[in-house]
Coordinates of C-alpha atoms in Angstrom, one line a residue:
X17 CA -17.0 -10.2 -93.5
X18 CA -14.7 -13.0 -93.9
X19 CA -12.4 -10.8 -94.3
X20 CA -12.4 -9.1 -91.7
X21 CA -13.3 -11.6 -89.3
X22 CA -9.5 -12.9 -90.5
X23 CA -8.6 -10.0 -89.5
X24 CA -9.4 -10.0 -85.9
X25 CA -8.4 -12.9 -85.4
X26 CA -5.2 -12.0 -86.4
X27 CA -4.4 -8.9 -84.5
X28 CA -6.3 -11.5 -82.1
X29 CA -3.4 -13.7 -82.0
X30 CA -0.6 -11.3 -82.3
X31 CA -2.5 -9.4 -78.8
X32 CA -2.4 -12.1 -77.2
X33 CA 1.3 -12.6 -75.4
X34 CA 1.1 -8.8 -74.8
X35 CA -2.7 -9.6 -72.6
X36 CA -0.9 -12.5 -70.8
X37 CA 2.1 -10.3 -69.7
X38 CA -0.1 -7.5 -69.0
X39 CA -2.2 -9.5 -67.2
X40 CA 0.4 -10.9 -65.2
X41 CA 2.9 -8.8 -64.9
X42 CA 0.6 -5.3 -65.2
X43 CA -2.9 -6.0 -63.7
X44 CA -3.8 -4.8 -60.1
X45 CA -4.4 -8.3 -59.2
X46 CA -1.2 -9.7 -60.4
X47 CA 1.2 -11.1 -58.1
X48 CA 4.2 -8.4 -58.3
X49 CA 1.3 -5.5 -58.0
X50 CA -1.1 -7.5 -55.1
X51 CA 2.0 -8.4 -53.0
X52 CA 3.1 -4.6 -53.3
X53 CA -0.9 -3.2 -52.3
X54 CA -1.1 -5.6 -49.6
X55 CA 2.1 -5.1 -48.5
X56 CA 1.5 -1.3 -48.6
X57 CA -2.0 -1.3 -46.5
X58 CA -0.8 -3.9 -43.8
X59 CA 2.2 -1.4 -43.0
X60 CA -0.5 2.0 -43.1
X61 CA -3.1 -0.3 -40.5
X62 CA 0.2 -1.1 -38.3
X63 CA 1.1 2.5 -37.9
X64 CA -2.4 3.5 -37.2
X65 CA -2.9 1.3 -35.0
X66 CA 0.9 3.5 -33.2
X67 CA 2.6 -0.4 -34.0
X68 CA 6.0 0.7 -35.0
X69 CA 7.6 -2.4 -34.2
X70 CA 6.3 -4.6 -36.3
X71 CA 7.1 -5.5 -40.8
X72 CA 5.5 -7.0 -43.4
X73 CA 6.4 -8.6 -46.8
X74 CA 4.2 -10.4 -49.0
X75 CA 4.6 -14.1 -50.0
X76 CA 2.0 -13.8 -52.8
X77 CA -1.4 -13.3 -50.1
X78 CA 0.7 -15.0 -47.6
X79 CA 1.3 -11.9 -45.1
X80 CA 4.8 -12.6 -43.2
X81 CA 5.6 -10.6 -40.0
X82 CA 9.3 -9.7 -38.8
X83 CA 9.9 -7.6 -36.3
X84 CA 10.5 -7.3 -32.0
X85 CA 7.2 -8.1 -29.9
X86 CA 7.3 -5.8 -26.3
X87 CA 5.2 -7.9 -25.7
X88 CA 2.7 -11.9 -25.9
X89 CA 0.0 -10.2 -27.0
X90 CA 1.5 -8.3 -28.4
X91 CA 1.9 -10.8 -31.8
X92 CA -1.7 -11.7 -32.6
X93 CA -3.2 -8.1 -32.2
X94 CA -0.4 -7.4 -34.8
X95 CA -1.7 -10.1 -36.8
X96 CA -5.1 -9.3 -37.2
X97 CA -4.5 -6.4 -37.9
X98 CA -3.2 -6.6 -41.1
X99 CA -4.5 -10.4 -42.1
X100 CA -7.7 -7.5 -41.3
X101 CA -5.8 -4.4 -44.2
X102 CA -6.9 -5.3 -47.4
X103 CA -11.1 -6.3 -46.7
X104 CA -11.4 -10.5 -47.4
X105 CA -8.5 -12.8 -48.1
X106 CA -8.3 -15.6 -50.3
X107 CA -8.0 -15.7 -54.3
X108 CA -11.5 -14.2 -55.4
X109 CA -11.1 -10.8 -53.1
X110 CA -7.5 -10.8 -53.1
X111 CA -6.6 -9.7 -49.6
X112 CA -4.4 -11.1 -46.9
X113 CA -5.1 -14.8 -46.7
X114 CA -2.7 -15.8 -44.2
X115 CA 0.6 -15.1 -41.6
X116 CA 2.9 -16.4 -40.8
X117 CA 4.6 -15.1 -37.6
X118 CA 8.4 -14.6 -37.9
X119 CA 9.3 -12.3 -34.9
X120 CA 11.6 -12.6 -32.4
X121 CA 11.2 -11.1 -28.4
X122 CA 12.5 -8.1 -28.2
X123 CA 15.4 -6.6 -25.6
X124 CA 14.3 -6.0 -22.1
X125 CA 14.5 -2.0 -21.7
X126 CA 15.8 -0.3 -18.8
X127 CA 14.8 1.5 -16.6
X128 CA 11.3 0.8 -17.0
X129 CA 9.1 4.5 -16.1
X130 CA 5.5 4.1 -15.9
X131 CA 4.3 7.7 -15.4
X132 CA 0.5 8.8 -14.2
X133 CA -0.9 12.3 -14.0
X134 CA -3.2 14.4 -12.6
X135 CA -4.0 17.8 -13.6
X136 CA -5.7 20.6 -12.1
X137 CA -8.6 19.8 -14.4
X138 CA -8.9 16.5 -12.8
X139 CA -7.2 14.9 -16.0
X140 CA -5.9 12.0 -16.5
X141 CA -2.8 11.1 -18.5
X142 CA -1.0 8.4 -18.7
X143 CA 2.5 7.8 -20.0
X144 CA 6.2 5.7 -19.9
X145 CA 5.8 2.1 -20.6
X146 CA 3.4 -0.7 -20.4
X147 CA 4.1 -4.4 -20.6
X148 CA 1.2 -5.7 -22.5
X149 CA -1.9 -4.2 -24.4
X150 CA -4.3 -5.5 -21.4
X151 CA -2.9 -4.0 -18.6
X152 CA -2.9 -1.1 -21.0
X153 CA -6.3 -1.2 -21.4
X154 CA -7.7 -1.7 -17.4
X155 CA -5.4 0.9 -16.5
X156 CA -7.1 3.1 -19.4
X157 CA -10.6 1.6 -17.3
X158 CA -9.1 2.6 -13.8
X159 CA -7.6 6.6 -14.5
X160 CA -11.3 7.0 -16.9
X161 CA -13.4 5.6 -13.7
X162 CA -11.8 9.0 -11.6
X163 CA -11.0 11.1 -14.3
X164 CA -12.7 14.4 -14.8
X165 CA -12.4 14.0 -18.5
X166 CA -11.0 11.7 -20.8
X167 CA -8.4 10.1 -20.0
X168 CA -4.9 11.4 -22.2
X169 CA -2.8 6.8 -23.3
X170 CA 0.8 7.9 -23.6
X171 CA 1.8 4.3 -23.2
X172 CA 4.1 2.1 -25.0
X173 CA 4.4 -1.5 -24.8
X174 CA 7.5 -2.5 -23.7
X175 CA 8.7 -5.7 -22.2
X176 CA 11.0 -5.6 -18.7
X177 CA 8.8 -5.2 -16.8
X178 CA 9.6 -5.8 -12.8
X179 CA 8.7 -9.5 -11.7
X180 CA 5.8 -9.2 -8.8
X181 CA 2.5 -7.3 -8.8
X182 CA 3.6 -4.7 -11.8
X183 CA -0.1 -4.3 -13.1
X184 CA -1.8 -4.4 -8.9
X185 CA 1.0 -1.2 -7.8
X186 CA 0.7 0.9 -11.2
X187 CA -3.4 0.7 -10.5
X188 CA -3.3 1.2 -6.3
X189 CA -1.3 4.7 -7.3
X190 CA -4.2 6.0 -10.0
X191 CA -6.1 5.1 -6.9
X192 CA -4.0 7.1 -4.6
X193 CA -3.6 10.2 -7.6
X194 CA -7.5 10.4 -7.6
X195 CA -8.0 11.3 -4.1
X196 CA -5.0 14.1 -4.6
X197 CA -6.2 18.1 -5.6
X198 CA -3.1 16.8 -8.4
X199 CA 0.1 15.6 -8.4
X200 CA 2.2 13.3 -10.7
X201 CA 3.5 8.8 -9.5
X202 CA 6.0 7.1 -10.8
X203 CA 6.7 3.5 -11.2
X204 CA 11.0 3.1 -11.7
X205 CA 11.4 -0.4 -11.9
X206 CA 10.7 -1.3 -7.8
X207 CA 10.2 2.0 -7.1
X208 CA 7.4 4.4 -6.5
X209 CA 6.7 8.1 -6.3
X210 CA 3.8 10.2 -5.6
X211 CA 4.0 14.1 -5.5
X212 CA 1.0 16.1 -5.4
X213 CA -1.2 18.5 -3.7
X214 CA -3.5 16.6 -0.5
X215 CA -7.2 18.6 -0.9
X216 CA -6.9 17.8 3.0
X217 CA -4.9 17.0 6.3
X218 CA -7.0 13.4 6.2
X219 CA -5.3 12.8 2.0
X220 CA -2.1 14.0 3.9
X221 CA -2.1 11.3 6.5
X222 CA -3.5 8.9 4.7
X223 CA -2.4 8.7 1.3
X224 CA 1.3 8.6 2.3
X225 CA 0.9 5.5 4.3
X226 CA -1.1 3.8 1.4
X227 CA 2.3 4.3 -0.9
X228 CA 4.8 4.0 1.2
X229 CA 3.1 0.4 2.5
X230 CA 3.1 -1.0 -0.7
X231 CA 4.2 -4.7 -1.3
X232 CA 7.9 -6.5 -1.9
X233 CA 9.5 -5.9 -4.0
X234 CA 8.1 -2.3 -4.5
X235 CA 9.3 0.6 -2.4
X236 CA 6.7 2.8 -2.1
X237 CA 7.1 7.2 -1.0
X238 CA 4.7 9.9 -1.2
X239 CA 5.9 13.9 -0.8
X240 CA 2.6 15.4 -0.8
X241 CA 2.3 19.5 -0.3
X242 CA 1.8 21.0 3.2
X243 CA 3.4 23.3 5.5
X244 CA 6.1 21.0 7.4
X245 CA 6.3 20.3 11.6
X246 CA 10.6 21.2 11.4
X247 CA 12.6 21.6 8.4
X248 CA 16.2 22.3 7.3
X249 CA 16.5 24.1 3.5
X250 CA 19.3 24.1 1.3
X251 CA 19.7 26.7 -1.1
X252 CA 22.0 28.9 -2.8
X253 CA 25.0 28.2 -0.8
X254 CA 23.0 28.0 2.9
X255 CA 20.6 26.5 5.2
X256 CA 17.8 27.8 6.4
X257 CA 16.5 26.2 9.9
X258 CA 12.4 26.7 10.5
X259 CA 9.2 25.2 12.6
X260 CA 8.9 24.2 15.9
X261 CA 11.1 22.6 19.0
X262 CA 9.6 21.8 21.7
X263 CA 11.8 22.9 23.8
X264 CA 15.4 26.0 23.8
X265 CA 18.2 22.6 24.1
X266 CA 16.5 20.7 21.1
X267 CA 16.3 24.1 19.2
X268 CA 20.0 24.1 20.2
X269 CA 21.0 20.2 19.3
X270 CA 19.4 20.5 15.6
X271 CA 22.3 24.0 15.5
X272 CA 24.9 22.1 16.6
X273 CA 24.4 19.3 14.1
X274 CA 23.9 22.0 11.3
X275 CA 27.1 23.6 12.2
X276 CA 29.6 20.4 12.3
X277 CA 28.5 19.6 8.2
X278 CA 27.8 22.8 6.7
X279 CA 30.4 25.7 5.7
X280 CA 27.9 27.9 4.2
X281 CA 25.5 30.2 5.8
X282 CA 23.2 28.8 7.9
X283 CA 19.8 31.5 9.4
X284 CA 18.1 30.1 12.1
X285 CA 14.3 30.8 12.1
X286 CA 12.7 28.4 14.9
X287 CA 10.4 29.0 17.2
X288 CA 10.6 27.5 20.5
X289 CA 7.0 25.7 21.5
X290 CA 5.7 24.0 23.5
X291 CA 4.7 20.7 21.4
X292 CA 3.3 17.1 22.4
X293 CA 5.7 15.7 19.4
X294 CA 8.7 16.0 20.8
X295 CA 10.3 12.3 19.1
X296 CA 11.7 13.3 15.8
X297 CA 14.2 15.3 16.9
X298 CA 17.2 12.4 17.5
X299 CA 16.2 11.0 14.3
X300 CA 16.2 15.5 12.0
X301 CA 19.8 15.3 13.8
X302 CA 21.3 12.1 12.7
X303 CA 19.8 13.3 8.8
X304 CA 21.7 16.4 9.5
X305 CA 24.9 15.2 9.5
X306 CA 24.4 13.8 6.9
X307 CA 22.3 16.1 4.5
X308 CA 24.4 19.2 5.0
X309 CA 26.5 17.6 2.5
X310 CA 23.5 17.6 -0.8
X311 CA 24.4 19.9 -2.9
X312 CA 20.3 21.3 -2.5
X313 CA 17.1 19.8 -0.9
X314 CA 14.8 19.7 1.9
X315 CA 15.2 17.4 4.7
X316 CA 11.0 18.1 6.9
X317 CA 9.7 16.5 9.6
X318 CA 6.0 16.7 8.9
X319 CA 3.6 14.6 11.6
X320 CA 0.3 15.0 9.0
X321 CA 2.2 13.2 6.5
X322 CA 3.9 10.1 8.9
X323 CA 6.9 11.3 9.4
X324 CA 10.6 12.8 7.3
X325 CA 11.0 13.2 3.3
X326 CA 14.2 13.9 2.3
X327 CA 14.6 15.9 -1.3
X328 CA 17.4 17.5 -3.5
X329 CA 20.3 17.0 -5.1
X330 CA 23.5 14.5 -3.8
X331 CA 25.7 12.0 -4.5
X332 CA 24.7 8.4 -4.1
X333 CA 26.7 7.9 -1.7
X334 CA 25.5 10.7 0.6
X335 CA 22.5 9.2 -0.3
X336 CA 23.0 6.0 0.9
X337 CA 24.5 7.2 4.2
X338 CA 21.8 8.9 5.5
X339 CA 19.0 7.0 4.9
X340 CA 21.3 4.0 6.8
X341 CA 21.6 6.8 9.7
X342 CA 18.0 8.4 9.6
X343 CA 16.5 4.5 10.0
X344 CA 19.0 3.7 11.9
X345 CA 17.6 6.1 14.6
X346 CA 15.8 5.3 17.0
X347 CA 12.1 6.5 16.9
X348 CA 8.2 5.6 15.1
X349 CA 9.0 7.9 12.3
X350 CA 8.5 7.0 8.4
X351 CA 11.6 8.3 6.9
X352 CA 10.7 8.9 3.2
X353 CA 13.5 9.6 0.8
X354 CA 13.3 11.4 -3.4
X355 CA 16.4 12.8 -3.6
X356 CA 18.3 12.9 -6.8
X357 CA 21.5 10.9 -7.3
X358 CA 24.2 13.1 -8.8
X359 CA 27.5 12.1 -9.7
X360 CA 30.8 13.9 -8.4
X361 CA 33.5 14.5 -11.2
X362 CA 36.2 12.2 -10.7
X363 CA 32.7 9.6 -10.8
X364 CA 31.9 10.6 -14.1
X365 CA 35.1 10.7 -15.4
X366 CA 35.2 6.9 -13.8
X367 CA 32.2 6.0 -15.7
X368 CA 33.4 7.2 -18.9
X369 CA 36.8 5.3 -18.4
X370 CA 34.9 2.3 -17.6
X371 CA 35.1 -1.2 -19.8
X372 CA 32.3 -2.8 -19.2
X373 CA 34.0 -7.1 -20.5
X374 CA 33.6 -8.7 -17.6
X375 CA 37.7 -9.2 -16.2
X376 CA 37.5 -5.7 -16.6
X377 CA 34.7 -5.0 -14.3
X378 CA 35.4 -7.3 -11.5
X379 CA 39.1 -6.0 -11.7
X380 CA 38.1 -2.5 -11.2
X381 CA 35.3 -3.8 -8.7
X382 CA 38.0 -5.6 -6.3
X383 CA 40.7 -2.5 -7.0
X384 CA 37.8 -0.2 -4.5
X385 CA 37.2 -3.2 -2.2
X386 CA 40.8 -4.4 -1.9
X387 CA 41.9 -0.5 -0.6
X388 CA 38.9 -0.4 2.0
X389 CA 36.8 2.1 -0.3
X390 CA 33.8 0.2 0.4
X391 CA 33.7 -1.6 3.5
X392 CA 31.0 -2.8 6.4
X393 CA 30.7 -2.1 9.9
X394 CA 31.9 -5.3 11.5
X395 CA 29.6 -7.9 11.3
X396 CA 26.9 -5.7 11.0
X397 CA 24.9 -5.2 7.3
X398 CA 25.8 -1.0 7.2
X399 CA 28.1 0.4 5.4
X400 CA 31.2 2.8 7.5
X401 CA 30.7 5.8 7.4
X402 CA 33.8 7.0 5.7
X403 CA 32.6 4.9 2.7
X404 CA 30.6 7.2 0.9
X405 CA 33.4 8.1 -0.8
X406 CA 34.2 5.0 -2.5
X407 CA 30.8 4.5 -3.0
X408 CA 30.1 7.0 -5.4
X409 CA 33.0 5.7 -7.5
X410 CA 31.8 1.8 -7.0
X411 CA 28.2 3.5 -8.4
X412 CA 29.9 5.1 -11.5
X413 CA 31.8 1.9 -12.1
X414 CA 29.0 0.0 -11.7
X415 CA 27.5 1.4 -14.7
X416 CA 29.7 0.7 -17.2
X417 CA 29.7 -2.9 -16.4
X418 CA 27.4 -5.2 -18.1
X419 CA 23.9 -6.3 -16.0
X420 CA 25.7 -8.8 -13.4
X421 CA 24.0 -11.2 -10.5
X422 CA 25.2 -11.1 -6.7
X423 CA 25.8 -14.7 -5.5
X424 CA 25.6 -15.3 -2.5
X425 CA 27.0 -17.2 0.8
X426 CA 24.0 -18.7 2.1
X427 CA 24.9 -16.9 5.2
X428 CA 22.7 -14.4 7.1
X429 CA 25.4 -11.8 7.0
X430 CA 26.4 -12.5 3.3
X431 CA 22.6 -12.1 2.3
X432 CA 22.1 -9.0 4.3
X433 CA 24.8 -7.9 3.0
X434 CA 24.5 -8.3 -0.6
X435 CA 21.0 -7.0 -0.3
X436 CA 22.4 -3.3 1.0
X437 CA 25.1 -3.8 -2.5
X438 CA 22.0 -4.3 -4.8
X439 CA 19.4 -1.7 -2.4
X440 CA 22.5 1.0 -3.1
X441 CA 23.7 0.4 -6.1
X442 CA 19.7 0.2 -8.0
X443 CA 19.4 3.7 -5.7
X444 CA 22.1 4.7 -8.0
X445 CA 20.6 4.4 -10.9
X446 CA 22.4 1.4 -11.6
X447 CA 20.6 -2.2 -12.7
X448 CA 19.2 -4.1 -10.0
X449 CA 21.8 -7.2 -9.8
X450 CA 19.6 -10.2 -8.8
X451 CA 20.1 -12.3 -5.5
X452 CA 21.3 -16.0 -6.4
X453 CA 21.9 -17.6 -2.9
X454 CA 24.4 -20.4 -2.4
X455 CA 26.1 -23.7 -1.2
X456 CA 29.5 -23.8 0.7
X457 CA 31.0 -24.9 -2.9
X458 CA 32.3 -23.4 -6.0
X459 CA 29.8 -21.3 -8.7
X460 CA 32.1 -22.0 -11.8
X461 CA 30.6 -21.9 -15.1
X462 CA 27.7 -19.9 -13.8
X463 CA 27.0 -16.6 -15.7
X464 CA 26.7 -14.0 -12.2
X465 CA 28.4 -11.9 -10.3
X466 CA 30.3 -14.3 -7.2
X467 CA 29.7 -12.7 -4.3
X468 CA 32.4 -13.9 -1.6
X469 CA 32.4 -12.6 2.1
X470 CA 32.8 -16.4 4.3
X471 CA 33.8 -14.6 7.5
X472 CA 32.0 -12.1 9.9
X473 CA 34.3 -9.7 9.7
X474 CA 34.5 -5.9 7.8
X475 CA 37.1 -7.5 5.3
X476 CA 36.9 -6.1 1.9
X477 CA 34.2 -7.6 -0.5
X478 CA 35.2 -9.6 -3.6
X479 CA 33.8 -9.8 -6.8
X480 CA 33.9 -12.7 -10.0
X481 CA 32.2 -10.2 -12.9
X482 CA 30.8 -12.1 -15.9
X483 CA 27.8 -11.2 -18.4
X484 CA 24.7 -11.4 -17.0
X485 CA 22.7 -15.1 -18.6
X486 CA 18.3 -13.8 -18.9
X487 CA 16.8 -11.3 -17.7

């Protein structure tokens, strides 16, 4: 018996180093195995929660959280999920004991687009970019209150939401969709657009008025299904004029405006009828002067919906001058333009060749401006009518340049012209430049795009391109 005890002790003594090695390196509670297990469970829990921006590395039982966080509340949310991913923490339970965050802010997304859709069955689908989990929850609750079924959530956290009451505009869009039979709203940057089918004339009047009246800096436009009072439509190389004309004289005026600019076939299906609504014809004639340059689309007048709607495809310069002409015309009717900017082939080639270096951008912009391709009416913030082609080239070149700001002299005309440039670029698909007012001194060292036009004449503008700092 004593011999057996000695042998057992000897075997234990020999096995002790192996047991120690196994306990340190191979046991489920060993440092290496524990870290691997905790890391795998943490990553799995993050992915199950739809968090794909965060990564985890373990240092013992301390989780190191890295990645580019799309919002401020994304970090504590990810940290909370990681902390719970393996149960209780501490040495006894072997879970994650603490979080060390080494995250950075994600780059702003552009274009920043959020969408809400109401299906024909009355269900809501929310998708696109959303600035935080908190806002996402609010929008889901807003949609759930009016949805005829579970709300589908395809929204993703993203940095770069426009400044201002973004959440309020998105909630307003959901509320207006609820009044329609079906439809879709899109909030792209500062532009809110809504298309859909209204249940009655009351909704066809109320919804566009509410969307159009959103608070600045946001802008709203709505197009709802319905038979227009009058319209001009371009398709397959032909234009069709249809609807009601108050008098034979107005019918002829509309037909003449179409013939002046449209080279294809024109079919006149207008009917002369004595109507109470007559103060829209001048605006329609003004619009036809540029609408004839559209590739395809429709220009329609609908007094129930509150005015004119224009949709279709045209170059950015054509759309800009159409908006300029129609809004300048006398009349009390709204003008809603939801046309798609399509760059001409020569402008697309210019964009491909654009060098994003600030000095190259400056040279390219000034070359266009020096030749008066883009110019304003004397003493006004309105582009000259012959600027359409130059505006297209201007937008194409700006597409390839770094994000910039417009630095303007503190002059009313300059401010208005700078705003016109910014509005045009945004409508053409270029990220809207920020406007910064300065005094009459120099602006050395400012990382902006200088807008210099001290005179109230129509001489060419001058730009100095530098990379934009901040968001």
